[in-house]
XYZ file of C-alpha atoms in Angstrom:
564
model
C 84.830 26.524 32.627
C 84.034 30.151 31.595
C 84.460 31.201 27.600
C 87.505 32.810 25.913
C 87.636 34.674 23.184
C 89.468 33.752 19.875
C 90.809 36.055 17.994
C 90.520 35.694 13.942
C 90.919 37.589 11.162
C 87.830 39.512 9.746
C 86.993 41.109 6.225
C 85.555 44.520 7.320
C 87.007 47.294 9.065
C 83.793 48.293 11.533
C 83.083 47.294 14.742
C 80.723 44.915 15.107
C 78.445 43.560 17.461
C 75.975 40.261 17.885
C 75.338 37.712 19.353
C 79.132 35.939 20.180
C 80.863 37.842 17.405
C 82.727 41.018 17.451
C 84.557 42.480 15.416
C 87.296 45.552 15.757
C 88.924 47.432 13.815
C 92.723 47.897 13.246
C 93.055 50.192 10.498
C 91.118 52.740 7.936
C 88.730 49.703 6.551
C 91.749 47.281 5.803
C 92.255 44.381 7.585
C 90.673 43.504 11.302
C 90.811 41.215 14.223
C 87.377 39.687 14.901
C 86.787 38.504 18.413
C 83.923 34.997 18.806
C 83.357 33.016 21.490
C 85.460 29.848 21.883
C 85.872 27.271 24.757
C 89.240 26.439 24.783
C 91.258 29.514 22.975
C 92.922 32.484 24.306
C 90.776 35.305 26.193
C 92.879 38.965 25.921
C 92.190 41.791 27.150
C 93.743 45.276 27.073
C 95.640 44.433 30.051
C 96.933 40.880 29.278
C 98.857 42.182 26.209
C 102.686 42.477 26.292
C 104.579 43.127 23.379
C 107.186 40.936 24.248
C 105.067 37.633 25.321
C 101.574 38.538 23.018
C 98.092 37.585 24.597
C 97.882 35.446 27.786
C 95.197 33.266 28.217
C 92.860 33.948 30.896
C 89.150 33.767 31.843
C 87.012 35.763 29.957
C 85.947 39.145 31.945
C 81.950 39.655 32.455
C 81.854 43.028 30.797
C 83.821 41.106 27.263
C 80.000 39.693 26.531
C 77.868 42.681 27.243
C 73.908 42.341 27.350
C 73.166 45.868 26.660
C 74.478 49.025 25.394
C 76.431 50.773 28.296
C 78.454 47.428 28.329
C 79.002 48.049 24.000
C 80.260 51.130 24.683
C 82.905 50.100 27.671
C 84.042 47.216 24.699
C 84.559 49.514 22.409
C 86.658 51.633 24.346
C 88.593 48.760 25.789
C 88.972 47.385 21.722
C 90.427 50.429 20.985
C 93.156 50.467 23.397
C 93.353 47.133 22.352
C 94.194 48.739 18.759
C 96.576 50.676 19.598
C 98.476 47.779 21.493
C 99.065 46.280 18.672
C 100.490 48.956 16.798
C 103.121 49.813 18.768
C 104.506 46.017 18.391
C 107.478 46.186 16.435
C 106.564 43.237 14.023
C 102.954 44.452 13.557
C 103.325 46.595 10.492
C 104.715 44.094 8.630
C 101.810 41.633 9.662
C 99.419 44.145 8.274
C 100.833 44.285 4.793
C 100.835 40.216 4.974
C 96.844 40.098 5.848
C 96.336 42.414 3.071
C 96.879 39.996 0.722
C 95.496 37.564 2.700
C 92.210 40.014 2.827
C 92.189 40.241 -0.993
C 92.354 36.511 -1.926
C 89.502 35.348 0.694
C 87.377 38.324 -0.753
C 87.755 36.782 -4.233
C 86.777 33.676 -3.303
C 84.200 34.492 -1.083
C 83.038 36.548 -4.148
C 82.932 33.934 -6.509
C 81.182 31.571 -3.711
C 77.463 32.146 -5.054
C 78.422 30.822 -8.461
C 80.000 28.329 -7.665
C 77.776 27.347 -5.093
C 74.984 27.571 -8.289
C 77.143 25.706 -10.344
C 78.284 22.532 -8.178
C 74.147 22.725 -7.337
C 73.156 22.062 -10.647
C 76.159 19.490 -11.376
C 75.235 17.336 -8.128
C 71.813 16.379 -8.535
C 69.450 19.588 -9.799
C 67.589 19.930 -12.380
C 69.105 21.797 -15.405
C 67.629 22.773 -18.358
C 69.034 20.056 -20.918
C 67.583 17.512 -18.029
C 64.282 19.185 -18.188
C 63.989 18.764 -21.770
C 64.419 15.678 -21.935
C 61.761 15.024 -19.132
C 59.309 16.772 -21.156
C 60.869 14.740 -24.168
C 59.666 11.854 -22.525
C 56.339 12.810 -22.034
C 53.696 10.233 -23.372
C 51.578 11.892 -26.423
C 47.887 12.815 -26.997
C 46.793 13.241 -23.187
C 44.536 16.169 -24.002
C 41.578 14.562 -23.585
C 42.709 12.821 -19.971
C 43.780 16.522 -18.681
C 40.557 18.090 -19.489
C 38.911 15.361 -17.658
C 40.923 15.659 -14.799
C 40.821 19.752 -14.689
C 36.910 18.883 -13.579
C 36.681 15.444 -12.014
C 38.842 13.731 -9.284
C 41.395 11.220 -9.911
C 39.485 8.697 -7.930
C 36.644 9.093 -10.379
C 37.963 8.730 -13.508
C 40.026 5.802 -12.018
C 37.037 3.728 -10.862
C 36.929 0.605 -12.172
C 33.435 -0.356 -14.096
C 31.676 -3.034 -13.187
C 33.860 -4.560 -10.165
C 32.031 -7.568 -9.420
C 32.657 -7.361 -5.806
C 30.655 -4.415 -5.246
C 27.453 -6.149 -5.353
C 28.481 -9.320 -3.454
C 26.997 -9.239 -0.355
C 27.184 -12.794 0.897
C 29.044 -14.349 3.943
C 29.258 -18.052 4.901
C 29.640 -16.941 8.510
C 28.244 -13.795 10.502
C 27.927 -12.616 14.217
C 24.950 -10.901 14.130
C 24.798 -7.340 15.224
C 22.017 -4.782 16.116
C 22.693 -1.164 15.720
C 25.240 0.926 14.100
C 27.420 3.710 16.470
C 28.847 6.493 14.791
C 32.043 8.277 16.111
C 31.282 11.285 14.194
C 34.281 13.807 14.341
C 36.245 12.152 16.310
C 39.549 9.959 17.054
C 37.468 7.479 19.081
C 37.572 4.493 16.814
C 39.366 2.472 19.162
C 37.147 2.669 21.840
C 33.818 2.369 20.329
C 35.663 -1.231 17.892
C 36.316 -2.074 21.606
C 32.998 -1.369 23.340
C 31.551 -2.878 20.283
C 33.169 -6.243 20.735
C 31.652 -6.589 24.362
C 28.155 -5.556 23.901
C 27.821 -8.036 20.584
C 28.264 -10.281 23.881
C 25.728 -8.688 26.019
C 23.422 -7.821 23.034
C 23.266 -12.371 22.686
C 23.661 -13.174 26.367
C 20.746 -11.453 27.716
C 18.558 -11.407 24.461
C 18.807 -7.378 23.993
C 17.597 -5.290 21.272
C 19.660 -2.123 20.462
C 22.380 -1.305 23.133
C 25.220 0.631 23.618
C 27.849 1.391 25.946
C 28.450 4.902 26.805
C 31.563 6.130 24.941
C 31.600 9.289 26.613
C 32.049 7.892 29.964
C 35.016 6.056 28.854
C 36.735 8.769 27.127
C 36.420 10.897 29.788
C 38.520 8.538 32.024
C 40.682 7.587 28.742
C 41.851 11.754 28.731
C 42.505 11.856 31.942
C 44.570 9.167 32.589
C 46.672 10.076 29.170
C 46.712 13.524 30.847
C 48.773 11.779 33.569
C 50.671 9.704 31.802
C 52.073 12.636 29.777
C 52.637 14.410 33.595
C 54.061 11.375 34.725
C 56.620 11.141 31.874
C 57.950 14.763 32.037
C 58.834 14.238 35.903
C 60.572 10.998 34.853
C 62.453 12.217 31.986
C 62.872 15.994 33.516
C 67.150 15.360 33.943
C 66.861 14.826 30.092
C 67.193 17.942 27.709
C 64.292 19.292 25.384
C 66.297 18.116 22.299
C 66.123 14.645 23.870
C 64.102 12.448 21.251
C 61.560 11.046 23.921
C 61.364 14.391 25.817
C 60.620 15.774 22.182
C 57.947 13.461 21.219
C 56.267 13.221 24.779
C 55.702 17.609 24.003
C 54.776 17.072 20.454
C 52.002 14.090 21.499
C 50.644 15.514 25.110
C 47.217 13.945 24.437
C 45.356 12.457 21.839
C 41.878 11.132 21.151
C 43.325 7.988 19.367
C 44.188 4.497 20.763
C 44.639 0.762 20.709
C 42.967 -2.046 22.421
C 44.954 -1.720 25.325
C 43.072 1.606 26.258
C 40.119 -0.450 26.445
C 41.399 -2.859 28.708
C 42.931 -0.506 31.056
C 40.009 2.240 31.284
C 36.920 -0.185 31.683
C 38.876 -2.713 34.433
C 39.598 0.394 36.349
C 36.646 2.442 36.036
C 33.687 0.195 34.679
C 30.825 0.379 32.156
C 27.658 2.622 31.615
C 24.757 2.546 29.215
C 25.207 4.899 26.620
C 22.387 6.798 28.533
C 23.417 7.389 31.732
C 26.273 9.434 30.445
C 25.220 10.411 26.770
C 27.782 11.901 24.449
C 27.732 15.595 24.071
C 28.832 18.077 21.157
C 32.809 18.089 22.542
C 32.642 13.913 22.685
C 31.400 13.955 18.816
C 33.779 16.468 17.761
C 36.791 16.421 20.072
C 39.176 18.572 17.834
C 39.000 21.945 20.031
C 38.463 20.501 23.576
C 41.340 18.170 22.755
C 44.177 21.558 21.721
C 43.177 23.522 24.435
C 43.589 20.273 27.042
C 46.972 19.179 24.766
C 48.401 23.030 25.410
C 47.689 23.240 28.926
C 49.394 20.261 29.561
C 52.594 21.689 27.456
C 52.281 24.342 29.472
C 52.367 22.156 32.738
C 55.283 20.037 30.970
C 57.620 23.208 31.387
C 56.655 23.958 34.809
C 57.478 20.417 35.777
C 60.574 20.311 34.580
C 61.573 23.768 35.966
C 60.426 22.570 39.259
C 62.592 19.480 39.030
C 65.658 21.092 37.509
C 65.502 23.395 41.068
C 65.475 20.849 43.063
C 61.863 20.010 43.683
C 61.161 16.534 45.432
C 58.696 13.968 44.313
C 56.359 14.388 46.868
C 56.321 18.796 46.035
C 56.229 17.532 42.126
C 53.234 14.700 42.978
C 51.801 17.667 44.830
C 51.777 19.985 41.742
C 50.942 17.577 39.144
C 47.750 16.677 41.274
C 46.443 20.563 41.020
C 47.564 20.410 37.169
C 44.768 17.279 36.439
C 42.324 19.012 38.675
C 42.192 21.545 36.054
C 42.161 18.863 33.156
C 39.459 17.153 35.060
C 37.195 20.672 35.157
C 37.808 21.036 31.180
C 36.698 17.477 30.643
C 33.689 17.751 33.120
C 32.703 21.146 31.478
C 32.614 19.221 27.748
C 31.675 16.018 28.817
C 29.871 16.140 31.747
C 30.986 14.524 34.742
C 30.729 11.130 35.125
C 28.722 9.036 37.148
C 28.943 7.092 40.123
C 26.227 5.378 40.978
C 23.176 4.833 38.600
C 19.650 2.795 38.239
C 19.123 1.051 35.121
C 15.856 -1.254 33.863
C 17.513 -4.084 31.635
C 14.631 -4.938 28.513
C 14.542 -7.660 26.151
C 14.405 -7.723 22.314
C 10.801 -7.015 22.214
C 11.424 -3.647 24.489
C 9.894 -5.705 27.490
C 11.277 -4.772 31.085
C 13.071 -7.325 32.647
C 14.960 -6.304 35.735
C 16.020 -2.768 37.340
C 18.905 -2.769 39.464
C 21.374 0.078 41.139
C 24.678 -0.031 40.083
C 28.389 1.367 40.184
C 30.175 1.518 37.058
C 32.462 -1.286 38.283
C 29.825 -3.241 39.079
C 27.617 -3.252 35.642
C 30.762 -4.271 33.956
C 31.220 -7.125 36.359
C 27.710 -8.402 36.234
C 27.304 -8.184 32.427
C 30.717 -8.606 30.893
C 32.783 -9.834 33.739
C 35.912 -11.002 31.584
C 39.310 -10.049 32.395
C 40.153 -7.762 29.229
C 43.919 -7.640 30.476
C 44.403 -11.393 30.120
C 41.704 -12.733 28.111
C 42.811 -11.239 25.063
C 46.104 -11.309 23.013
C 47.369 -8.823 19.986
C 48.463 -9.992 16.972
C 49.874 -7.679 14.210
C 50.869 -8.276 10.631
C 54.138 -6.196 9.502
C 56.507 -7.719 6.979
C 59.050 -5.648 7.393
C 59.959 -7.267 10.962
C 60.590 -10.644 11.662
C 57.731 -12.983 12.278
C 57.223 -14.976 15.105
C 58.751 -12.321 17.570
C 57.180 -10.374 20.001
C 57.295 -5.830 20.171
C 56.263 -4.042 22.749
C 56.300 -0.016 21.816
C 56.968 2.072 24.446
C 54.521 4.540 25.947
C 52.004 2.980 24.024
C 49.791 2.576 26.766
C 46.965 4.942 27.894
C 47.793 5.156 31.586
C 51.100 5.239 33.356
C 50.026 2.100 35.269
C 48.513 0.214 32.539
C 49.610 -2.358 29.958
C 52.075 -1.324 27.645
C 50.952 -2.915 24.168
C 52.965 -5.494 22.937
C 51.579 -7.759 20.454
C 53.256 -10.951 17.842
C 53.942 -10.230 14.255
C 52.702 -13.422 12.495
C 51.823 -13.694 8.829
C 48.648 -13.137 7.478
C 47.742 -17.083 6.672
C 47.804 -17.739 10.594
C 46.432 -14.228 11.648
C 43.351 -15.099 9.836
C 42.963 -18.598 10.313
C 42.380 -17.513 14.026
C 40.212 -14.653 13.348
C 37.815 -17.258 11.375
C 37.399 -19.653 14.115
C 36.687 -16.789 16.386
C 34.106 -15.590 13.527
C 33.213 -19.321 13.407
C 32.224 -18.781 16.974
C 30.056 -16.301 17.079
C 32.850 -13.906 18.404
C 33.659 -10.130 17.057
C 37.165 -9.188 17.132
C 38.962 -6.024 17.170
C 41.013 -5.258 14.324
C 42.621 -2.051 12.410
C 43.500 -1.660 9.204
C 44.651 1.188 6.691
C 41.157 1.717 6.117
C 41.313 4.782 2.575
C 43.138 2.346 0.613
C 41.031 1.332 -2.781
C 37.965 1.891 -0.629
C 34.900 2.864 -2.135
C 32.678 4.865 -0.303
C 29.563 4.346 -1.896
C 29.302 0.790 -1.870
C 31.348 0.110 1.213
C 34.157 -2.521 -0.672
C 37.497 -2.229 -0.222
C 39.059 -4.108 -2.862
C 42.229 -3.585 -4.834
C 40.333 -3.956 -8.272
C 38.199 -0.932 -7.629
C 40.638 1.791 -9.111
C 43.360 1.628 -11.748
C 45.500 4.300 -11.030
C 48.348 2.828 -12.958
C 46.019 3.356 -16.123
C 45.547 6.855 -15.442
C 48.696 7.755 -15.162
C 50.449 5.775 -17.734
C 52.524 3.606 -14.657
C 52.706 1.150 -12.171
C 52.735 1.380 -7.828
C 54.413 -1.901 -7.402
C 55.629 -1.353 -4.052
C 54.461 -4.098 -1.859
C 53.341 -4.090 2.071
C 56.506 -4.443 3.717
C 58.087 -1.289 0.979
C 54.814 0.445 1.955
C 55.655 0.265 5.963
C 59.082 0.965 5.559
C 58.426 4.180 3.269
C 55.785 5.183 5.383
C 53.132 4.860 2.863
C 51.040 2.550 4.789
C 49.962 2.170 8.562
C 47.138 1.116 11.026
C 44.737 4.223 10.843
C 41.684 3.115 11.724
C 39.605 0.519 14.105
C 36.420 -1.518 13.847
C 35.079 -4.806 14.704
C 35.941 -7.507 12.551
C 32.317 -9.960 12.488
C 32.310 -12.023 9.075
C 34.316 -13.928 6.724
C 33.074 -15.626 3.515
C 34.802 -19.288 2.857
C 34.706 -20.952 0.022
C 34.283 -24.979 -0.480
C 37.799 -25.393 -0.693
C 38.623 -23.524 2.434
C 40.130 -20.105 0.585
C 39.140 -17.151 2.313
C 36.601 -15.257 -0.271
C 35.927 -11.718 1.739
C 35.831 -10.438 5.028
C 32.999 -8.128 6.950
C 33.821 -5.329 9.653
C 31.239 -3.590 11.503
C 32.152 0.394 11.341
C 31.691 3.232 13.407
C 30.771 5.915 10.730
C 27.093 5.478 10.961
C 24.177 3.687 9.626
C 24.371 5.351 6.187
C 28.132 5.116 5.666
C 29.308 2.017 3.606
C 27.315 -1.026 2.937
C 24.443 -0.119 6.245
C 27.285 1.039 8.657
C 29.704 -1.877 7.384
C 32.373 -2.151 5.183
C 33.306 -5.383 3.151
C 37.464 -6.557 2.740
C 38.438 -8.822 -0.454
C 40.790 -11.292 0.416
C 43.376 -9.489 -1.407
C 42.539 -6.357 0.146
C 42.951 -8.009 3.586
C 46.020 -9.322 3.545
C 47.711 -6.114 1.692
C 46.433 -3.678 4.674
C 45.206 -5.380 7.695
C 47.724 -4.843 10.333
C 46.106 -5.266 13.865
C 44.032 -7.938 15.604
C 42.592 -8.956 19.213
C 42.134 -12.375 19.422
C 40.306 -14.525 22.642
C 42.804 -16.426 24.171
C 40.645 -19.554 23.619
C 41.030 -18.855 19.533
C 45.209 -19.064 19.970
C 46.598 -22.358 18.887
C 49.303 -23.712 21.608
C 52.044 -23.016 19.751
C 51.520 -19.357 19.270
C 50.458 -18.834 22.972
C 54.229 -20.349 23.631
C 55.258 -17.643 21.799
C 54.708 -15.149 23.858
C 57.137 -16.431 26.325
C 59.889 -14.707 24.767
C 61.203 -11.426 25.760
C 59.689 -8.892 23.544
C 61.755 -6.243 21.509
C 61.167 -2.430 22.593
C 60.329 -0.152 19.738
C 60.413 3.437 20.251
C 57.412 5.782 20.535
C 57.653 7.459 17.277
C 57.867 4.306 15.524
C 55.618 5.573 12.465
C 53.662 1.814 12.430
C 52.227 2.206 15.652
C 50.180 5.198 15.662
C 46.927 4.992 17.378
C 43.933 4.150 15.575
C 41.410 7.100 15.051
């Protein structure tokens, strides 16, 4: 159905012009008849008007909207006419004096508008200037001395606590042992190297290694590319949807990302295998993946539109499969450019602890992983997450939280924090690292590597309290999963109560306590929020658990950002 036009009364006496209003005028700058686009009201032109039967409604003509000027100027000509229609109708005259009054009393009002407007501002919720005095009434006294320490010295310094004990407690009841720290550098790649991590800490004690690591770059590479085509993927599947559609919106504003969750572990190292970390060594784009990672993220935007242009004329699947195939080509050029280009087949000489050569062997990515890790990540392992705010016990799965359109979407089982850790000990217990994430800049203190909640008292400071507690936190999005590492000790007291927990980091050897960073208790339960457990580690009753159907949360859900 075409537009009409709906005539209403306007306030000048020009002509006017933009974009679906007009305006024309009907007499020497009194009163006018302003035309705007409508669906469903009357469309008149010169022609349709009668003065016994008024305006007709009909479909509006092309040349009522005109795009440029020679079209302005045939409108104006026609509105004229119009014009003088009207005042040849007998009753018109007297309508004219009517919509002068009219015209007077909406131009007061409209006149008055910004005061009022000020006025009902300040009466409905602003500030105004007896409420600002008594804010400043309210002000506590003598904090001279705390703002001139503050104009030269952070907040987190002057709100360190002195003397935390737990800053100089090193000791754990119960450690995997570990040899080397890796160091993500400037990068969102926490996720994959707390992954990686976990496995060789199994390698590193099967086969009696000394320092080893997996190659991150090689896994990152794969990881972009198949995000690359899961973002593809999902613009072809959601192309009938509109831009302003919420999932269409977030798949543009999160094309590709360096972040992630276990899951992108299991799905890029089942399907493409394991390297040393020197077969495919990490490069100046892998340590600092900001700029590769726009450039990638805007091309793909870019190939998001074209997609869905294809699709909305009519393109088939096989013609979109077609095009999105030449679109991660490119991809694949700019990640084999930064990164190099992965192997396929490579010789590497296995050595002992002592440095001694034990074995060199030809092998395929696929084919190292299966000879020296060999576990099915997809179904050995099982996600646990700790969020208050949700019911416990129940399963969530978040969706298009996965890393590549045929891999596992994450779903994981909110369970308190008593049973999340009394699994993570035993694994511990067991000489098995874990992944886990946490909100890692909370109360953390850099120099000695302890996050506890004793080590600053902002409430002192400031002359308040931050009561809020982790389920407030989550729901006010003041607290999330940001960052991954490998969780490898816990210290237990006689009695059985959890004393402090160990992680193994991913900011280098110099960071924290020697590359680690050491949880209290308290610390723990308040922001821990994500652990991979073994299978073997799951008490029956939670395994049953996951039987049940598990809720879908949206993408944007602000708790389940990936870790970086």
């Amino acid at each position: 159905m075409g537009e009409r036009l709906a005539f209403t009364f306007a306030l000048t006496g020009r002509r006017e012009w933009g974009h679906g209003t007009q305006g024309v005028a009907l007499g020497s700058g009194l009163v006018g008849l302003s035309a705007r686009t409508n669906s469903a009201i009357y469309s008149p032109t010169v022609n349709d008007y009668t003065p016994a039967g008024g305006f007709q409604p009909v479909q509006t003509p092309p040349y009522i909207r005109p795009p440029h000027f020679a079209s302005k100027v045939s409108y104006n000509a026609g509105a004229a006419k119009l014009c003088r229609a009207f005042a040849n109708h007998t009753n018109f005259q007297h309508k004219i004096k009517q919509y002068k009054h009219m015209r007077k009393a909406i131009l007061a009002i409209l006149l008055a508008a910004p005061a009022m407007m000020a006025q009902a501002q300040t009466a409905g919720g602003g500030i105004s200037a007896d409420m600002l005095k008594n804010i400043k009434a309210a002000q506590p006294q003598n904090t001279t001395a705390m703002r001139n320490a503050l104009a030269n010295t952070s907040i987190a310094q002057l709100a360190t606590v002195a003397n935390n004990p737990m800053n100089s407690d090193r000791y754990f009841s119960n450690k995997v042992e570990s040899k080397g720290i890796t160091d993500q550098q400037s990068s969102g790649r926490c996720w994959l190297f707390t992954g990686l991590n976990v496995m060789r800490a199994k390698m590193i004690k099967k086969y009696n290694l000394g320092s080893f690591q997996f190659s991150q770059s090689y896994c990152f590479f794969y990881d972009q590319l198949e995000k690359s085509n899961l973002f593809l993927q999902a613009v072809i599947d959601n192309a009938s949807k509109p831009m302003s559609d919420k999932t269409v919106e977030w798949l543009f504003k999160n094309p590709l990302s360096d972040g992630g969750t276990f899951c992108g572990v299991q799905d890029v190292v089942m399907k493409y295998g394991l390297v040393p970390a020197e077969v495919m060594p990490e490069s100046y784009a892998a340590n600092n993946t900001s700029r590769m990672s726009q450039l990638i993220a805007l091309k793909l935007r870019e190939y998001g539109l074209k997609l869905r242009d294809m699709a909305a004329k009519g393109s088939k699947k096989d013609a979109l499969k077609k095009e999105k195939t030449q679109m991660l080509a490119t991809v694949y050029h700019m990640l084999a450019i930064c990164l190099g280009e992965p192997p396929t087949e490579f010789t590497w000489t296995r050595k002992d602890a002592n440095g001694k050569p034990v074995e060199t062997k030809k092998f395929t990515p696929l084919s190292f992983y299966q000879t020296y890790i060999g576990a099915d990540l997809k179904n050995n392992y099982l996600m646990f997450m700790n969020d208050p705010s949700r019911p416990y016990h129940k399963t969530y799965t978040i969706d298009l939280d996965r890393h590549s359109y045929d891999g596992a979407q994450w779903t994981y089982l909110n369970l308190p924090m008593d049973e999340i850790k009394a699994m993570a000990a035993a694994s511990i217990k067991d000489s098995t690292m874990m992944y886990m994430s946490c909100d890692v800049n909370k109360f953390i203190n850099p120099k000695t590597g302890v996050e506890s909640l004793q080590n600053y008292d902002y409430g002192s400071l400031f002359n308040t309290t931050f009561p809020m507690n982790k389920a407030d936190r989550i729901r006010t999005f003041a607290s999330a999963s940001s960052h991954a590492m490998t969780l490898m000790a816990v210290d237990i007291a006689a009695d059985g109560k959890f004393n402090k927990w160990m992680v193994e980091n991913s900011w280098g050897a110099t960071s924290g306590y020697q590359g680690h960073l050491i949880m209290t208790d308290e610390w723990f339960d308040e922001y821990m929020f994500r652990l991979v457990v073994e299978k073997r580690f799951v008490p029956a009753a939670t395994l049953k658990l996951f039987e049940q159907k598990p809720t879908l949360l949206p993408a944007w859900d602000p708790l389940f950002a990936g870790e970086e």
